[in-house]
Amino acid sequence: IASSKMKADIQYNDRVLKWESFMELGYGHEDEVETVDYSEFELAGIALTGGTTGAPKGVMFSNDGFNAVALDFQYCGVKYDHSHRFMNIIPAFASYGMVASMHMPLSLGLEMVVIPKFDADQVGKYITKYRPQHTLMVPAHYEKLMMSKEMRRGDRLDFFITAGSGGDTMNAGLEAKLNGFLKERGAMFPLSQGYGMSEVSSAACCSCNGNFRSLSVGYPLLMNTMGIFKPGTTEELDFNEEGEICITGPAVMLGYLNNPAESEKIMIKHPDGQVWIHSGDLGSMDEDGFIFIKGRIKRMIIMFNGHKVFPTFIEDVLGKHEDVMSCAVVGVNDLDHAQGKSVHAVVQLKDKSRSQDEVKKELYELMGAEVEASVIPKTLEFVDEMPHTGMGKIDYLKLAKDYDARMEAAAETANA
């Protein structure tokens, strides 16, 4: 039954092969393998961006981009051994799956466990079954791991060397909970938080071997140069000044497939002659090179009075509450003003048995003590489960659109 359901109408030819046919082509020809010349910056792969802030675009990776990432991890300080196992759960069609979770571990000679169709609710089962020394997951996956039945029964994680985390922001509360959880389960190091984007072939910086700084996504990997620039310019800022995170180096993409206009918006040639990727993320760098993310420029909420609100700060405060499993702050339509957005918070609780009114009161007390009064979320709602994109990131656009649709429907009903 399973095989019949998986049948697909595929037309096989000399360019579309079954795996068995592909393998047969090599039998008896081992001595005939030729080494071809390495073509610098030749197109090696294409992946679609997630499209969470706009229409998906085809990112063109080069040979050098693929291999720069492999070299980054080979010389980042983590001890890799051929006996080590890497668990790959990131979809292979995404940049992180293709480059950081497939090409990189294979290049370093690691045993790779591929989970073809990842079920986040089974993450505890996968981890305890395969016991990988290295893996890369998004924060939502670690939340699931922490709450899994395997971890609740006391299973250990002392085999973890690199518990890599990236792809989505992590608030201070969640970071503390996850690192406490890893330490309690015997993991060697805290979360190896990192940051990158498809446009630089996946990872650009990360924390390695316990070189950790709270709320930092680490320091630039070997092949990358990272800087903080005044948004919309090529003017570099000093340490600890907030601006746009920009990246250059051999991992920079060749451009967007058949989309030169969009390529020119993000690939900017600076006075140093290098092409820099302008990430659209706000952040800062301290004197030791640690990068701190403040949030997406596009996620910034502009209120009716022009006041700018960065959601990650409020999420940090909400995440400190012991009952909060996940939270998100988004801009929604301001029904009391003709322009601007209203700040709205969405919270997923660990303990569903507690009174939501009681928890809401505690959350507003927490924000009242740490958040500027004018930007405290006007509305806060609880959800059973956060919506996620196909990459496992919180779907902020869906949260805002769904809330606006509900409010609009309620207003129409009231006026009927």
Short mmCIF file of C-alpha atoms in Angstrom, two decimals:
data_model
loop_
_atom_site.label_atom_id
_atom_site.label_comp_id
_atom_site.label_asym_id
_atom_site.label_seq_id
_atom_site.Cartn_x
_atom_site.Cartn_y
_atom_site.Cartn_z
CA ILE A 1 0.00 0.00 0.00
CA ALA A 2 2.78 2.40 0.92
CA SER A 3 4.68 1.80 -2.33
CA SER A 4 1.57 2.23 -4.44
CA LYS A 5 0.85 5.58 -2.80
CA MET A 6 4.39 6.77 -3.54
CA LYS A 7 4.29 5.97 -7.25
CA ALA A 8 4.98 9.00 -9.42
CA ASP A 9 4.75 9.45 -13.16
CA ILE A 10 8.45 10.11 -13.83
CA GLN A 11 9.82 10.00 -17.35
CA TYR A 12 13.31 8.50 -17.09
CA ASN A 13 15.98 9.37 -19.68
CA ASP A 14 19.74 10.00 -19.88
CA ARG A 15 19.38 12.97 -17.51
CA VAL A 16 16.74 11.57 -15.12
CA LEU A 17 17.95 8.28 -13.66
CA LYS A 18 16.78 5.80 -11.08
CA TRP A 19 19.29 5.36 -8.25
CA GLU A 20 20.00 1.76 -9.28
CA SER A 21 20.71 2.85 -12.87
CA PHE A 22 23.00 5.60 -11.67
CA MET A 23 25.01 3.19 -9.51
CA GLU A 24 25.32 0.64 -12.33
CA LEU A 25 27.04 3.21 -14.52
CA GLY A 26 30.05 3.14 -12.19
CA TYR A 27 30.54 -0.61 -11.82
CA GLY A 28 33.69 -1.80 -13.59
CA HIS A 29 34.81 1.74 -14.44
CA GLU A 30 36.53 2.71 -11.19
CA ASP A 31 39.91 3.17 -12.93
CA GLU A 32 38.46 5.44 -15.57
CA VAL A 33 37.47 8.27 -13.23
CA GLU A 34 38.93 11.56 -14.44
CA THR A 35 39.71 14.63 -12.40
CA VAL A 36 38.15 17.72 -13.92
CA ASP A 37 39.44 21.24 -13.50
CA TYR A 38 37.88 23.24 -10.68
CA SER A 39 35.85 26.10 -12.12
CA GLU A 40 35.99 29.11 -9.86
CA PHE A 41 32.57 30.54 -8.97
CA GLU A 42 30.74 28.16 -11.29
CA LEU A 43 27.04 27.58 -10.60
CA ALA A 44 26.74 24.50 -8.36
CA GLY A 45 23.18 24.63 -7.03
CA ILE A 46 19.98 26.63 -6.71
CA ALA A 47 17.70 26.88 -3.68
CA LEU A 48 14.54 28.87 -3.08
CA THR A 49 14.53 31.31 -0.21
CA GLY A 50 11.77 30.77 2.39
CA GLY A 51 9.73 33.70 1.10
CA THR A 52 8.60 34.76 4.61
CA THR A 53 9.17 38.44 3.79
CA GLY A 54 8.27 38.39 0.11
CA ALA A 55 8.07 36.17 -2.98
CA PRO A 56 10.54 33.26 -2.97
CA LYS A 57 13.65 33.77 -5.11
CA GLY A 58 16.12 31.27 -6.55
CA VAL A 59 19.51 31.70 -4.86
CA MET A 60 22.39 30.60 -7.10
CA PHE A 61 25.25 28.96 -5.16
CA SER A 62 28.76 28.64 -6.51
CA ASN A 63 31.39 25.90 -6.11
CA ASP A 64 33.31 28.28 -3.89
CA GLY A 65 30.24 29.02 -1.77
CA PHE A 66 29.61 25.34 -1.09
CA ASN A 67 33.23 24.64 -0.20
CA ALA A 68 33.75 27.81 1.83
CA VAL A 69 31.07 26.61 4.24
CA ALA A 70 32.70 23.18 4.52
CA LEU A 71 36.07 24.84 5.27
CA ASP A 72 34.38 27.16 7.78
CA PHE A 73 33.29 24.22 9.89
CA GLN A 74 36.46 22.19 9.34
CA TYR A 75 38.53 24.96 10.93
CA CYS A 76 36.04 26.47 13.39
CA GLY A 77 37.57 24.64 16.34
CA VAL A 78 35.06 21.79 16.72
CA LYS A 79 36.73 18.38 16.70
CA TYR A 80 35.18 16.28 13.95
CA ASP A 81 35.96 12.58 13.63
CA HIS A 82 34.99 10.03 10.98
CA SER A 83 33.23 8.09 13.73
CA HIS A 84 30.98 11.05 14.46
CA ARG A 85 27.38 11.13 13.33
CA PHE A 86 25.54 14.16 11.93
CA MET A 87 21.74 14.12 11.98
CA ASN A 88 20.26 15.98 9.02
CA ILE A 89 16.65 17.08 9.45
CA ILE A 90 16.71 20.32 7.45
CA PRO A 91 14.98 19.85 4.05
CA ALA A 92 17.55 19.26 1.31
CA PHE A 93 15.89 21.83 -0.97
CA ALA A 94 16.77 24.65 1.46
CA SER A 95 20.19 26.28 1.60
CA TYR A 96 20.94 25.04 5.12
CA GLY A 97 19.87 21.53 4.18
CA MET A 98 21.82 21.50 0.93
CA VAL A 99 25.04 23.17 2.08
CA ALA A 100 25.40 23.06 5.89
CA SER A 101 23.54 19.79 6.56
CA MET A 102 24.54 17.72 3.53
CA HIS A 103 27.63 18.98 1.69
CA MET A 104 29.45 20.04 4.87
CA PRO A 105 29.18 16.78 6.89
CA LEU A 106 29.95 14.67 3.81
CA SER A 107 33.02 16.83 3.07
CA LEU A 108 34.26 16.31 6.63
CA GLY A 109 33.78 12.55 6.42
CA LEU A 110 31.01 12.29 8.99
CA GLU A 111 28.38 9.56 9.06
CA MET A 112 25.14 11.25 8.06
CA VAL A 113 21.69 10.26 9.26
CA VAL A 114 19.07 11.72 6.92
CA ILE A 115 15.50 12.09 8.10
CA PRO A 116 13.67 12.42 4.73
CA LYS A 117 10.35 13.57 6.17
CA PHE A 118 10.99 15.16 9.53
CA ASP A 119 8.23 15.12 12.13
CA ALA A 120 9.03 17.68 14.84
CA ASP A 121 6.86 15.76 17.31
CA GLN A 122 9.24 12.79 16.91
CA VAL A 123 12.45 14.74 17.50
CA GLY A 124 13.04 13.11 20.90
CA LYS A 125 12.75 9.67 19.29
CA TYR A 126 15.20 10.58 16.49
CA ILE A 127 17.78 12.04 18.86
CA THR A 128 17.75 9.16 21.34
CA LYS A 129 17.70 6.52 18.58
CA TYR A 130 20.60 7.86 16.48
CA ARG A 131 22.60 9.65 19.22
CA PRO A 132 24.24 12.17 16.86
CA GLN A 133 27.35 14.06 17.97
CA HIS A 134 26.34 16.94 15.71
CA THR A 135 23.05 18.30 14.41
CA LEU A 136 21.50 21.52 13.19
CA MET A 137 17.93 22.44 14.13
CA VAL A 138 15.80 25.56 14.53
CA PRO A 139 14.71 26.77 18.01
CA ALA A 140 11.23 25.28 17.58
CA HIS A 141 12.77 21.81 17.21
CA TYR A 142 14.71 22.18 20.46
CA GLU A 143 11.50 23.26 22.21
CA LYS A 144 9.90 20.02 20.99
CA LEU A 145 12.94 18.03 22.13
CA MET A 146 12.79 19.57 25.60
CA MET A 147 9.12 18.63 25.95
CA SER A 148 9.42 15.15 24.39
CA LYS A 149 8.50 12.01 26.31
CA GLU A 150 12.07 10.75 25.93
CA MET A 151 13.46 13.79 27.75
CA ARG A 152 10.69 13.75 30.35
CA ARG A 153 11.65 10.17 31.25
CA GLY A 154 15.23 11.33 31.81
CA ASP A 155 17.14 10.30 28.66
CA ARG A 156 20.67 11.77 28.45
CA LEU A 157 22.25 13.98 25.80
CA ASP A 158 25.89 13.47 26.78
CA PHE A 159 26.72 12.44 23.20
CA PHE A 160 26.01 15.97 21.92
CA ILE A 161 29.11 17.93 20.86
CA THR A 162 27.45 20.45 18.54
CA ALA A 163 23.79 21.19 19.21
CA GLY A 164 23.55 23.72 16.39
CA SER A 165 20.71 26.24 16.34
CA GLY A 166 19.88 28.76 13.65
CA GLY A 167 17.28 29.92 11.17
CA ASP A 168 15.13 31.82 13.66
CA THR A 169 15.55 34.29 16.52
CA MET A 170 15.74 33.05 20.10
CA ASN A 171 14.62 35.12 23.07
CA ALA A 172 16.56 35.29 26.34
CA GLY A 173 14.05 33.20 28.25
CA LEU A 174 14.07 30.34 25.75
CA GLU A 175 17.87 30.45 25.48
CA ALA A 176 18.26 30.11 29.26
CA LYS A 177 15.73 27.27 29.43
CA LEU A 178 17.34 25.32 26.59
CA ASN A 179 20.90 25.74 27.84
CA GLY A 180 19.83 24.72 31.34
CA PHE A 181 18.10 21.68 29.84
CA LEU A 182 21.19 20.68 27.80
CA LYS A 183 23.48 21.03 30.81
CA GLU A 184 21.10 19.01 32.97
CA ARG A 185 21.10 16.22 30.35
CA GLY A 186 24.92 16.12 30.18
CA ALA A 187 25.53 17.89 26.84
CA MET A 188 29.16 18.97 26.44
CA PHE A 189 28.47 22.59 25.44
CA PRO A 190 25.62 25.13 25.38
CA LEU A 191 23.65 25.61 22.17
CA SER A 192 25.91 26.47 19.26
CA GLN A 193 23.83 29.38 18.06
CA GLY A 194 24.52 30.66 14.57
CA TYR A 195 23.29 33.04 11.93
CA GLY A 196 23.33 33.15 8.18
CA MET A 197 21.13 33.34 5.12
CA SER A 198 20.66 31.62 1.80
CA GLU A 199 22.39 34.52 0.06
CA VAL A 200 25.70 33.57 1.75
CA SER A 201 25.30 29.82 1.21
CA SER A 202 23.81 29.26 4.70
CA ALA A 203 25.92 29.82 7.84
CA ALA A 204 27.94 33.03 8.30
CA CYS A 205 28.77 32.97 12.03
CA CYS A 206 28.30 30.70 15.03
CA SER A 207 29.37 29.94 18.60
CA CYS A 208 31.70 26.95 18.92
CA ASN A 209 33.09 24.84 21.76
CA GLY A 210 31.31 26.74 24.47
CA ASN A 211 32.65 30.13 23.32
CA PHE A 212 29.26 31.48 24.15
CA ARG A 213 27.82 34.89 24.90
CA SER A 214 24.16 35.19 25.89
CA LEU A 215 21.84 36.25 23.04
CA SER A 216 24.75 36.29 20.57
CA VAL A 217 24.69 34.27 17.36
CA GLY A 218 28.46 33.88 17.58
CA TYR A 219 31.40 35.30 15.67
CA PRO A 220 32.16 35.26 11.92
CA LEU A 221 33.29 31.94 10.48
CA LEU A 222 36.71 31.78 8.85
CA MET A 223 35.78 32.57 5.24
CA ASN A 224 33.37 35.42 6.02
CA THR A 225 33.91 39.10 6.70
CA MET A 226 31.03 40.65 8.59
CA GLY A 227 30.37 44.28 9.44
CA ILE A 228 27.68 46.57 10.77
CA PHE A 229 26.67 49.39 8.43
CA LYS A 230 24.32 52.34 8.58
CA PRO A 231 21.14 50.98 6.93
CA GLY A 232 20.88 51.79 3.25
CA THR A 233 24.52 52.96 3.01
CA THR A 234 28.10 51.66 2.79
CA GLU A 235 29.10 53.58 5.95
CA GLU A 236 30.54 51.12 8.47
CA LEU A 237 29.67 51.63 12.14
CA ASP A 238 31.80 51.09 15.23
CA PHE A 239 31.65 48.31 17.81
CA ASN A 240 28.38 48.12 19.77
CA GLU A 241 26.58 50.47 17.37
CA GLU A 242 23.36 49.15 15.86
CA GLY A 243 22.97 48.94 12.12
CA GLU A 244 22.46 46.54 9.23
CA ILE A 245 24.43 43.30 9.25
CA CYS A 246 26.39 42.88 6.02
CA ILE A 247 28.52 39.95 4.84
CA THR A 248 31.16 39.41 2.16
CA GLY A 249 33.45 36.55 1.14
CA PRO A 250 33.55 33.55 -1.24
CA ALA A 251 30.24 32.20 0.08
CA VAL A 252 28.27 35.14 -1.38
CA MET A 253 25.73 33.93 -3.93
CA LEU A 254 26.10 34.49 -7.66
CA GLY A 255 22.74 36.26 -7.62
CA TYR A 256 19.03 35.49 -7.83
CA LEU A 257 18.02 33.27 -10.73
CA ASN A 258 16.66 35.39 -13.61
CA ASN A 259 16.14 38.32 -11.24
CA PRO A 260 18.92 40.92 -11.64
CA ALA A 261 16.77 43.71 -10.19
CA GLU A 262 16.36 41.93 -6.85
CA SER A 263 20.02 40.86 -6.93
CA GLU A 264 21.14 44.50 -7.19
CA LYS A 265 19.07 45.43 -4.14
CA ILE A 266 20.92 43.04 -1.83
CA MET A 267 24.36 42.69 -3.50
CA ILE A 268 26.06 46.07 -3.05
CA LYS A 269 29.60 46.91 -4.16
CA HIS A 270 31.34 48.85 -1.38
CA PRO A 271 34.25 51.31 -1.64
CA ASP A 272 36.61 48.44 -0.72
CA GLY A 273 35.75 46.85 -4.08
CA GLN A 274 33.99 43.88 -2.47
CA VAL A 275 30.38 42.85 -3.07
CA TRP A 276 28.58 42.78 0.28
CA ILE A 277 25.25 41.12 1.04
CA HIS A 278 22.95 43.55 2.85
CA SER A 279 21.00 41.19 5.08
CA GLY A 280 18.05 43.34 6.10
CA ASP A 281 18.78 42.35 9.72
CA LEU A 282 19.60 44.88 12.42
CA GLY A 283 22.29 44.08 14.94
CA SER A 284 25.63 44.99 16.46
CA MET A 285 29.11 43.54 16.98
CA ASP A 286 31.08 43.78 20.20
CA GLU A 287 34.87 44.22 20.53
CA ASP A 288 35.40 40.43 20.51
CA GLY A 289 33.51 39.97 17.24
CA PHE A 290 30.32 38.50 18.72
CA ILE A 291 27.23 39.36 16.66
CA PHE A 292 23.93 40.30 18.30
CA ILE A 293 20.68 40.32 16.29
CA LYS A 294 18.08 42.96 17.10
CA GLY A 295 15.59 41.84 14.47
CA ARG A 296 14.54 42.05 10.85
CA ILE A 297 14.23 45.56 9.50
CA LYS A 298 11.02 44.31 7.90
CA ARG A 299 9.76 42.96 11.26
CA MET A 300 10.14 46.37 12.85
CA ILE A 301 6.73 47.72 13.91
CA ILE A 302 6.03 51.41 13.27
CA MET A 303 3.23 52.72 15.48
CA PHE A 304 0.71 55.48 14.63
CA ASN A 305 3.00 58.11 16.20
CA GLY A 306 6.07 56.97 14.25
CA HIS A 307 7.59 55.16 17.23
CA LYS A 308 9.65 52.14 16.13
CA VAL A 309 9.24 48.87 18.02
CA PHE A 310 11.62 45.92 17.73
CA PRO A 311 9.66 42.75 18.55
CA THR A 312 12.64 40.72 19.76
CA PHE A 313 13.07 42.86 22.89
CA ILE A 314 9.47 42.24 23.99
CA GLU A 315 9.80 38.55 23.07
CA ASP A 316 12.88 38.37 25.32
CA VAL A 317 10.80 39.60 28.26
CA LEU A 318 7.82 37.32 27.59
CA GLY A 319 10.13 34.33 27.16
CA LYS A 320 11.45 34.72 30.71
CA HIS A 321 8.14 33.51 32.17
CA GLU A 322 8.54 29.89 33.21
CA ASP A 323 5.22 28.84 31.65
CA VAL A 324 5.96 30.32 28.21
CA MET A 325 7.05 27.73 25.68
CA SER A 326 7.08 30.03 22.66
CA CYS A 327 6.10 33.63 21.92
CA ALA A 328 5.94 36.10 19.05
CA VAL A 329 5.26 39.83 18.75
CA VAL A 330 3.83 41.18 15.49
CA GLY A 331 2.39 44.38 14.09
CA VAL A 332 -1.36 44.29 13.36
CA ASN A 333 -3.84 46.83 12.06
CA ASP A 334 -4.40 49.69 14.51
CA LEU A 335 -8.18 50.01 14.73
CA ASP A 336 -7.96 53.26 16.71
CA HIS A 337 -5.78 55.22 14.29
CA ALA A 338 -5.73 55.87 10.56
CA GLN A 339 -2.08 54.90 10.18
CA GLY A 340 0.57 52.76 11.83
CA LYS A 341 0.47 49.35 13.45
CA SER A 342 -0.57 48.12 16.88
CA VAL A 343 1.69 45.78 18.88
CA HIS A 344 0.19 42.30 19.35
CA ALA A 345 1.66 39.38 21.33
CA VAL A 346 1.01 35.67 20.77
CA VAL A 347 1.98 33.13 23.44
CA GLN A 348 2.11 29.33 23.53
CA LEU A 349 2.12 27.89 27.04
CA LYS A 350 3.85 24.77 28.34
CA ASP A 351 1.26 24.18 31.07
CA LYS A 352 -2.20 24.22 29.48
CA SER A 353 -3.90 23.61 32.83
CA ARG A 354 -3.11 27.04 34.24
CA SER A 355 -5.65 29.85 34.03
CA GLN A 356 -4.88 31.97 30.97
CA ASP A 357 -6.21 35.06 32.73
CA GLU A 358 -3.79 34.48 35.57
CA VAL A 359 -0.83 33.97 33.22
CA LYS A 360 -1.80 37.01 31.15
CA LYS A 361 -1.80 39.14 34.29
CA GLU A 362 1.67 37.87 35.20
CA LEU A 363 2.96 38.54 31.68
CA TYR A 364 1.70 42.13 31.72
CA GLU A 365 3.29 42.62 35.14
CA LEU A 366 6.56 41.30 33.74
CA MET A 367 6.38 43.64 30.74
CA GLY A 368 5.34 46.55 32.96
CA ALA A 369 8.61 46.19 34.87
CA GLU A 370 10.91 45.89 31.84
CA VAL A 371 9.22 47.32 28.73
CA GLU A 372 8.56 50.96 27.90
CA ALA A 373 4.88 51.59 28.65
CA SER A 374 4.09 53.01 25.22
CA VAL A 375 5.14 49.83 23.38
CA ILE A 376 3.68 47.16 25.67
CA PRO A 377 1.45 44.98 23.44
CA LYS A 378 -2.06 46.34 23.32
CA THR A 379 -3.40 42.83 22.81
CA LEU A 380 -2.17 39.38 23.86
CA GLU A 381 -3.63 36.02 22.92
CA PHE A 382 -2.79 32.40 23.61
CA VAL A 383 -2.51 29.67 20.97
CA ASP A 384 -2.26 25.90 21.31
CA GLU A 385 0.47 25.74 18.66
CA MET A 386 2.52 28.37 16.84
CA PRO A 387 2.23 28.29 13.04
CA HIS A 388 5.54 27.49 11.36
CA THR A 389 6.90 27.80 7.86
CA GLY A 390 8.19 24.75 6.00
CA MET A 391 11.65 25.51 7.44
CA GLY A 392 10.38 25.37 11.03
CA LYS A 393 10.48 29.13 11.63
CA ILE A 394 7.59 30.91 13.33
CA ASP A 395 5.29 32.24 10.61
CA TYR A 396 4.99 35.87 11.75
CA LEU A 397 3.11 36.94 8.62
CA LYS A 398 0.41 34.33 9.20
CA LEU A 399 0.00 35.37 12.85
CA ALA A 400 -0.59 38.99 11.85
CA LYS A 401 -2.85 38.19 8.89
CA ASP A 402 -4.99 35.75 10.86
CA TYR A 403 -5.48 38.23 13.70
CA ASP A 404 -6.36 41.06 11.30
CA ALA A 405 -8.86 38.81 9.49
CA ARG A 406 -10.56 37.88 12.77
CA MET A 407 -10.80 41.51 13.87
CA GLU A 408 -12.18 42.57 10.48
CA ALA A 409 -14.80 39.80 10.58
CA ALA A 410 -15.79 40.76 14.13
CA ALA A 411 -16.16 44.42 13.11
CA GLU A 412 -18.39 43.50 10.15
CA THR A 413 -20.58 41.36 12.40
CA ALA A 414 -20.90 44.17 14.93
CA ASN A 415 -21.90 46.67 12.22
CA ALA A 416 -24.39 44.34 10.53
#
